[in-house]
Each structure stands twice: as C-alpha cells, then as structure tokens.
C-alpha cells in the first residue's frame, strides 16, 4: 500500500480518537487497531513493548483527570493517548523510513511552490528515523565500555548509579556527532542538493486499491467517532 494512504489513515484515526466521546467508541477504535496489526502481521505485544516510553505520561494524565473529572474522563484521556501512540508505532512498523519520507515529500510537494524547503525537511525526518535505532545501539556500546571500566550501573547505591548514568551522556553525544559528521561528508561527496529536481527509486503510483483502502479506512474512523 502507498505510504501516503497509511499517513492519511493515521491522521483520520487520530482525529476520530479525539472526536469520540465515550468508551464504547474507544473500544471499537482499539479493536480496529488490533485488526490492522493482525492483517499487517505486527504482534500486539510488540506495540505494547515499544510504547513503554509513553506509559509514565499516560499514568500521570490518568491520575490528574480522574482527580479533576472522574474515572470515565480519566480513562478516556488515557486510552486516547495510548491508542494514538500504538497507531503511530504501527505505521512505522508497516513502512520503512524511506517510504515514509518519500510519501511526505509527495504530500508536501505543493508547498515547494511557495519556496519552502520540503525536500530538506523530509530528508531530515528520514535521517532522524534512521538514527533512532543507532541511538540505542550507541548507548549500549558506551554503557558496556564504561561497565568494563568499573562504572557502577548495577548493585550500587542510587547516587553512584545516577552518577554512572550521567557519565554516559558526553561519550554518547560525541559518538552521535561523529556519526553525523560522517553522514554529512558522505552526502556532500554525493552532491546532495546539486539537482533542483530530485529523483527517487520508489516508482510506486497511487492505485485504485490505495484509494479504496483510504475510503474504507476513513469511513471506519468516522463510524467509531460517531457512536452515540
């Protein structure tokens, strides 16, 4: 499926999440997301695991809204945020960074007529998506190197552990800047930006099936958003 359709469906799903006003609609939205994950062969457990970064914020919003507006309002706010996070993770699981950046470039290409640097923006986004796994890899490498030199990441007091983790930041950013410098040199050597009209290896065109999937998805999102 064209990545532009996936991005459009994510936007429609996000809007519908904030338009639905009851837990039944959110339950249908969750079932719809699980069905898409099943069709895309993406394990739900993977989405639950990769969404762990948002659980602390969700817990805070749950407690705050329960105290301010009651249990139903608190649960609704928490579910909206969780489903939005999981839907975003599902999009990245079903598309490569190259597909997403190319889809965004095509979607935003009309803005290029206004002189906006659409190509540079989508390239920056693509690089950011590619660097996320590298950040985790670099962090593990620096942590292992410092642990071999006696850094107390485990089995020590809280202060020593915090000091040890704080010591990861400088070598981590040095390694990331080193990678970024090599990437900039490689892009310059390949004459990035020399051509005003970039070419693409992705020859995919918007087909009838893409339009049908987009229509069905938007109708499904509108249906659960309008559940009374």
mmCIF file of C-alpha atoms in Angstrom:
data_model
loop_
_atom_site.group_PDB
_atom_site.id
_atom_site.type_symbol
_atom_site.label_atom_id
_atom_site.label_comp_id
_atom_site.label_asym_id
_atom_site.label_seq_id
_atom_site.Cartn_x
_atom_site.Cartn_y
_atom_site.Cartn_z
ATOM 1 C CA UNK A 1 0.000 0.000 0.000
ATOM 2 C CA UNK A 2 1.154 3.518 -0.786
ATOM 3 C CA UNK A 3 2.662 5.114 2.327
ATOM 4 C CA UNK A 4 0.594 8.248 1.650
ATOM 5 C CA UNK A 5 -2.523 6.180 2.357
ATOM 6 C CA UNK A 6 -1.062 4.971 5.647
ATOM 7 C CA UNK A 7 -0.240 8.527 6.716
ATOM 8 C CA UNK A 8 -3.733 9.677 5.722
ATOM 9 C CA UNK A 9 -5.326 6.861 7.697
ATOM 10 C CA UNK A 10 -3.228 7.719 10.747
ATOM 11 C CA UNK A 11 -4.409 11.336 10.532
ATOM 12 C CA UNK A 12 -8.046 10.229 10.183
ATOM 13 C CA UNK A 13 -7.674 7.789 13.085
ATOM 14 C CA UNK A 14 -6.086 10.468 15.281
ATOM 15 C CA UNK A 15 -8.877 12.961 14.570
ATOM 16 C CA UNK A 16 -11.531 10.312 15.210
ATOM 17 C CA UNK A 17 -9.946 9.396 18.554
ATOM 18 C CA UNK A 18 -10.396 12.944 19.830
ATOM 19 C CA UNK A 19 -13.903 13.228 18.371
ATOM 20 C CA UNK A 20 -15.339 10.138 20.048
ATOM 21 C CA UNK A 21 -16.945 10.919 23.379
ATOM 22 C CA UNK A 22 -17.472 7.526 25.019
ATOM 23 C CA UNK A 23 -15.599 4.381 25.981
ATOM 24 C CA UNK A 24 -17.567 2.245 23.513
ATOM 25 C CA UNK A 25 -16.171 4.227 20.595
ATOM 26 C CA UNK A 26 -12.660 3.946 22.019
ATOM 27 C CA UNK A 27 -13.164 0.195 22.430
ATOM 28 C CA UNK A 28 -14.128 -0.091 18.754
ATOM 29 C CA UNK A 29 -11.062 2.007 17.868
ATOM 30 C CA UNK A 30 -8.852 -0.385 19.842
ATOM 31 C CA UNK A 31 -10.413 -3.393 18.078
ATOM 32 C CA UNK A 32 -9.856 -1.708 14.709
ATOM 33 C CA UNK A 33 -6.200 -1.067 15.540
ATOM 34 C CA UNK A 34 -5.734 -4.693 16.643
ATOM 35 C CA UNK A 35 -7.319 -5.896 13.394
ATOM 36 C CA UNK A 36 -4.940 -3.772 11.293
ATOM 37 C CA UNK A 37 -1.973 -5.068 13.322
ATOM 38 C CA UNK A 38 -3.159 -8.639 12.712
ATOM 39 C CA UNK A 39 -3.530 -8.079 8.960
ATOM 40 C CA UNK A 40 -0.089 -6.436 8.874
ATOM 41 C CA UNK A 41 1.408 -9.342 10.872
ATOM 42 C CA UNK A 42 2.612 -6.988 13.611
ATOM 43 C CA UNK A 43 2.348 -8.633 17.077
ATOM 44 C CA UNK A 44 0.298 -6.613 19.555
ATOM 45 C CA UNK A 45 2.922 -7.472 22.185
ATOM 46 C CA UNK A 46 5.491 -5.588 20.112
ATOM 47 C CA UNK A 47 3.334 -2.451 20.126
ATOM 48 C CA UNK A 48 2.817 -2.776 23.889
ATOM 49 C CA UNK A 49 6.555 -3.148 24.452
ATOM 50 C CA UNK A 50 7.658 -0.324 22.158
ATOM 51 C CA UNK A 51 5.055 2.032 23.604
ATOM 52 C CA UNK A 52 6.545 1.769 27.099
ATOM 53 C CA UNK A 53 8.114 5.238 26.807
ATOM 54 C CA UNK A 54 4.623 6.808 26.972
ATOM 55 C CA UNK A 55 3.228 4.870 29.933
ATOM 56 C CA UNK A 56 4.563 7.245 32.579
ATOM 57 C CA UNK A 57 2.888 10.223 30.889
ATOM 58 C CA UNK A 58 -0.323 8.238 30.454
ATOM 59 C CA UNK A 59 -0.318 7.336 34.147
ATOM 60 C CA UNK A 60 0.119 10.980 35.131
ATOM 61 C CA UNK A 61 -2.729 12.094 32.853
ATOM 62 C CA UNK A 62 -4.936 9.309 34.189
ATOM 63 C CA UNK A 63 -4.440 10.347 37.810
ATOM 64 C CA UNK A 64 -4.845 14.050 37.003
ATOM 65 C CA UNK A 65 -8.054 13.633 35.006
ATOM 66 C CA UNK A 66 -9.566 11.169 37.477
ATOM 67 C CA UNK A 67 -8.993 13.719 40.239
ATOM 68 C CA UNK A 68 -10.362 16.573 38.116
ATOM 69 C CA UNK A 69 -13.238 14.987 36.196
ATOM 70 C CA UNK A 70 -13.847 11.450 37.417
ATOM 71 C CA UNK A 71 -12.950 7.923 36.380
ATOM 72 C CA UNK A 72 -14.649 7.866 32.972
ATOM 73 C CA UNK A 73 -12.958 11.052 31.791
ATOM 74 C CA UNK A 74 -9.569 9.891 33.084
ATOM 75 C CA UNK A 75 -9.793 6.505 31.394
ATOM 76 C CA UNK A 76 -10.939 8.120 28.133
ATOM 77 C CA UNK A 77 -7.974 10.516 28.056
ATOM 78 C CA UNK A 78 -5.503 7.716 28.830
ATOM 79 C CA UNK A 79 -6.990 5.436 26.157
ATOM 80 C CA UNK A 80 -6.862 8.177 23.520
ATOM 81 C CA UNK A 81 -3.173 8.784 24.134
ATOM 82 C CA UNK A 82 -2.305 5.071 24.252
ATOM 83 C CA UNK A 83 -4.160 4.319 21.014
ATOM 84 C CA UNK A 84 -2.503 7.283 19.319
ATOM 85 C CA UNK A 85 0.955 6.067 20.389
ATOM 86 C CA UNK A 86 0.252 2.490 19.294
ATOM 87 C CA UNK A 87 -1.167 3.639 15.942
ATOM 88 C CA UNK A 88 1.981 5.698 15.285
ATOM 89 C CA UNK A 89 4.168 2.713 16.149
ATOM 90 C CA UNK A 90 2.079 0.539 13.839
ATOM 91 C CA UNK A 91 2.676 2.990 10.986
ATOM 92 C CA UNK A 92 6.451 2.821 11.474
ATOM 93 C CA UNK A 93 6.270 -0.986 11.732
ATOM 94 C CA UNK A 94 4.409 -1.264 8.411
ATOM 95 C CA UNK A 95 6.569 1.241 6.498
ATOM 96 C CA UNK A 96 10.266 1.827 6.025
ATOM 97 C CA UNK A 97 11.778 5.250 6.774
ATOM 98 C CA UNK A 98 12.469 5.696 3.050
ATOM 99 C CA UNK A 99 8.807 5.051 2.203
ATOM 100 C CA UNK A 100 7.581 7.490 4.849
ATOM 101 C CA UNK A 101 9.983 10.256 3.834
ATOM 102 C CA UNK A 102 9.100 9.843 0.149
ATOM 103 C CA UNK A 103 5.378 9.869 0.967
ATOM 104 C CA UNK A 104 5.777 13.051 2.994
ATOM 105 C CA UNK A 105 7.780 14.650 0.198
ATOM 106 C CA UNK A 106 4.979 13.936 -2.261
ATOM 107 C CA UNK A 107 2.262 15.081 0.144
ATOM 108 C CA UNK A 108 4.097 18.324 0.919
ATOM 109 C CA UNK A 109 5.367 18.965 -2.614
ATOM 110 C CA UNK A 110 2.749 21.708 -3.282
ATOM 111 C CA UNK A 111 4.419 23.727 -0.512
ATOM 112 C CA UNK A 112 7.613 23.671 -2.549
ATOM 113 C CA UNK A 113 5.957 26.076 -4.999
ATOM 114 C CA UNK A 114 5.922 28.595 -2.153
ATOM 115 C CA UNK A 115 9.685 28.309 -1.730
ATOM 116 C CA UNK A 116 9.566 26.104 1.370
ATOM 117 C CA UNK A 117 12.414 23.534 1.695
ATOM 118 C CA UNK A 118 10.184 20.455 1.543
ATOM 119 C CA UNK A 119 12.985 18.193 0.301
ATOM 120 C CA UNK A 120 15.323 19.183 3.130
ATOM 121 C CA UNK A 121 12.553 18.734 5.707
ATOM 122 C CA UNK A 122 11.664 15.215 4.554
ATOM 123 C CA UNK A 123 15.346 14.273 4.327
ATOM 124 C CA UNK A 124 15.881 15.474 7.919
ATOM 125 C CA UNK A 125 12.894 13.438 9.060
ATOM 126 C CA UNK A 126 14.172 10.350 7.272
ATOM 127 C CA UNK A 127 17.607 10.731 8.875
ATOM 128 C CA UNK A 128 16.011 11.188 12.311
ATOM 129 C CA UNK A 129 14.003 7.974 11.880
ATOM 130 C CA UNK A 130 17.129 6.095 10.819
ATOM 131 C CA UNK A 131 19.140 7.456 13.738
ATOM 132 C CA UNK A 132 16.696 6.249 16.407
ATOM 133 C CA UNK A 133 17.925 2.615 16.356
ATOM 134 C CA UNK A 134 21.509 3.911 16.182
ATOM 135 C CA UNK A 135 20.939 5.910 19.368
ATOM 136 C CA UNK A 136 20.011 2.750 21.263
ATOM 137 C CA UNK A 137 22.957 0.889 19.731
ATOM 138 C CA UNK A 138 25.399 3.665 20.650
ATOM 139 C CA UNK A 139 24.031 3.834 24.198
ATOM 140 C CA UNK A 140 24.503 0.090 24.702
ATOM 141 C CA UNK A 141 28.064 0.265 23.374
ATOM 142 C CA UNK A 142 29.027 3.192 25.647
ATOM 143 C CA UNK A 143 27.391 1.560 28.661
ATOM 144 C CA UNK A 144 29.217 -1.717 28.043
ATOM 145 C CA UNK A 145 32.537 0.113 27.631
ATOM 146 C CA UNK A 146 32.111 2.059 30.869
ATOM 147 C CA UNK A 147 30.876 -1.004 32.770
ATOM 148 C CA UNK A 148 34.075 -2.807 31.757
ATOM 149 C CA UNK A 149 35.993 0.083 33.325
ATOM 150 C CA UNK A 150 34.180 -0.256 36.637
ATOM 151 C CA UNK A 151 31.184 2.089 36.267
ATOM 152 C CA UNK A 152 28.546 1.114 38.839
ATOM 153 C CA UNK A 153 25.363 0.688 36.819
ATOM 154 C CA UNK A 154 24.073 -2.151 38.996
ATOM 155 C CA UNK A 155 24.483 -3.299 42.570
ATOM 156 C CA UNK A 156 25.434 0.134 43.923
ATOM 157 C CA UNK A 157 23.737 2.977 45.724
ATOM 158 C CA UNK A 158 21.309 5.279 43.987
ATOM 159 C CA UNK A 159 23.736 8.227 43.923
ATOM 160 C CA UNK A 160 26.548 6.161 42.371
ATOM 161 C CA UNK A 161 24.198 4.714 39.771
ATOM 162 C CA UNK A 162 22.866 8.152 38.830
ATOM 163 C CA UNK A 163 26.427 9.453 38.552
ATOM 164 C CA UNK A 164 27.343 6.479 36.358
ATOM 165 C CA UNK A 165 24.374 7.025 34.040
ATOM 166 C CA UNK A 166 25.121 10.747 33.919
ATOM 167 C CA UNK A 167 28.604 9.887 32.684
ATOM 168 C CA UNK A 168 27.080 8.230 29.611
ATOM 169 C CA UNK A 169 25.867 11.478 28.101
ATOM 170 C CA UNK A 170 29.167 13.016 26.935
ATOM 171 C CA UNK A 171 30.556 9.943 25.112
ATOM 172 C CA UNK A 172 27.079 9.190 23.745
ATOM 173 C CA UNK A 173 26.739 12.618 22.127
ATOM 174 C CA UNK A 174 30.356 12.537 20.924
ATOM 175 C CA UNK A 175 29.625 9.253 19.148
ATOM 176 C CA UNK A 176 26.405 10.594 17.631
ATOM 177 C CA UNK A 177 28.119 13.769 16.401
ATOM 178 C CA UNK A 178 30.864 11.622 14.897
ATOM 179 C CA UNK A 179 28.248 9.605 13.001
ATOM 180 C CA UNK A 180 26.502 12.807 11.882
ATOM 181 C CA UNK A 181 29.793 14.243 10.621
ATOM 182 C CA UNK A 182 30.473 11.119 8.555
ATOM 183 C CA UNK A 183 26.932 11.253 7.165
ATOM 184 C CA UNK A 184 27.313 14.929 6.198
ATOM 185 C CA UNK A 185 30.612 14.174 4.443
ATOM 186 C CA UNK A 186 29.008 11.285 2.557
ATOM 187 C CA UNK A 187 26.051 13.434 1.456
ATOM 188 C CA UNK A 188 28.386 16.204 0.304
ATOM 189 C CA UNK A 189 30.524 13.706 -1.631
ATOM 190 C CA UNK A 190 27.367 12.526 -3.424
ATOM 191 C CA UNK A 191 26.436 16.125 -4.341
ATOM 192 C CA UNK A 192 23.280 16.300 -2.237
ATOM 193 C CA UNK A 193 21.292 19.386 -3.208
ATOM 194 C CA UNK A 194 23.059 19.901 -6.537
ATOM 195 C CA UNK A 195 19.944 18.915 -8.504
ATOM 196 C CA UNK A 196 16.849 21.059 -8.238
ATOM 197 C CA UNK A 197 14.550 18.139 -9.162
ATOM 198 C CA UNK A 198 15.390 15.057 -7.060
ATOM 199 C CA UNK A 199 14.846 11.575 -8.427
ATOM 200 C CA UNK A 200 13.559 8.593 -6.472
ATOM 201 C CA UNK A 201 13.938 4.822 -6.638
ATOM 202 C CA UNK A 202 10.327 4.476 -5.454
ATOM 203 C CA UNK A 203 8.303 4.249 -8.655
ATOM 204 C CA UNK A 204 5.047 3.420 -6.880
ATOM 205 C CA UNK A 205 1.918 5.212 -8.099
ATOM 206 C CA UNK A 206 -1.356 5.863 -6.322
ATOM 207 C CA UNK A 207 -3.585 2.980 -7.483
ATOM 208 C CA UNK A 208 -7.299 2.226 -7.291
ATOM 209 C CA UNK A 209 -6.736 -0.162 -4.392
ATOM 210 C CA UNK A 210 -4.997 2.598 -2.426
ATOM 211 C CA UNK A 211 -7.954 4.916 -2.924
ATOM 212 C CA UNK A 212 -10.407 2.197 -1.901
ATOM 213 C CA UNK A 213 -8.411 1.410 1.250
ATOM 214 C CA UNK A 214 -8.254 5.106 2.146
ATOM 215 C CA UNK A 215 -12.018 5.494 1.682
ATOM 216 C CA UNK A 216 -12.854 2.401 3.738
ATOM 217 C CA UNK A 217 -10.455 3.461 6.496
ATOM 218 C CA UNK A 218 -11.844 6.999 6.711
ATOM 219 C CA UNK A 219 -15.425 5.647 6.825
ATOM 220 C CA UNK A 220 -14.470 3.221 9.607
ATOM 221 C CA UNK A 221 -12.844 6.031 11.610
ATOM 222 C CA UNK A 222 -15.900 8.249 11.155
ATOM 223 C CA UNK A 223 -18.149 5.370 12.228
ATOM 224 C CA UNK A 224 -16.498 4.782 15.597
ATOM 225 C CA UNK A 225 -16.157 8.528 16.185
ATOM 226 C CA UNK A 226 -19.927 8.986 15.767
ATOM 227 C CA UNK A 227 -21.010 6.140 18.060
ATOM 228 C CA UNK A 228 -23.525 7.735 20.472
#
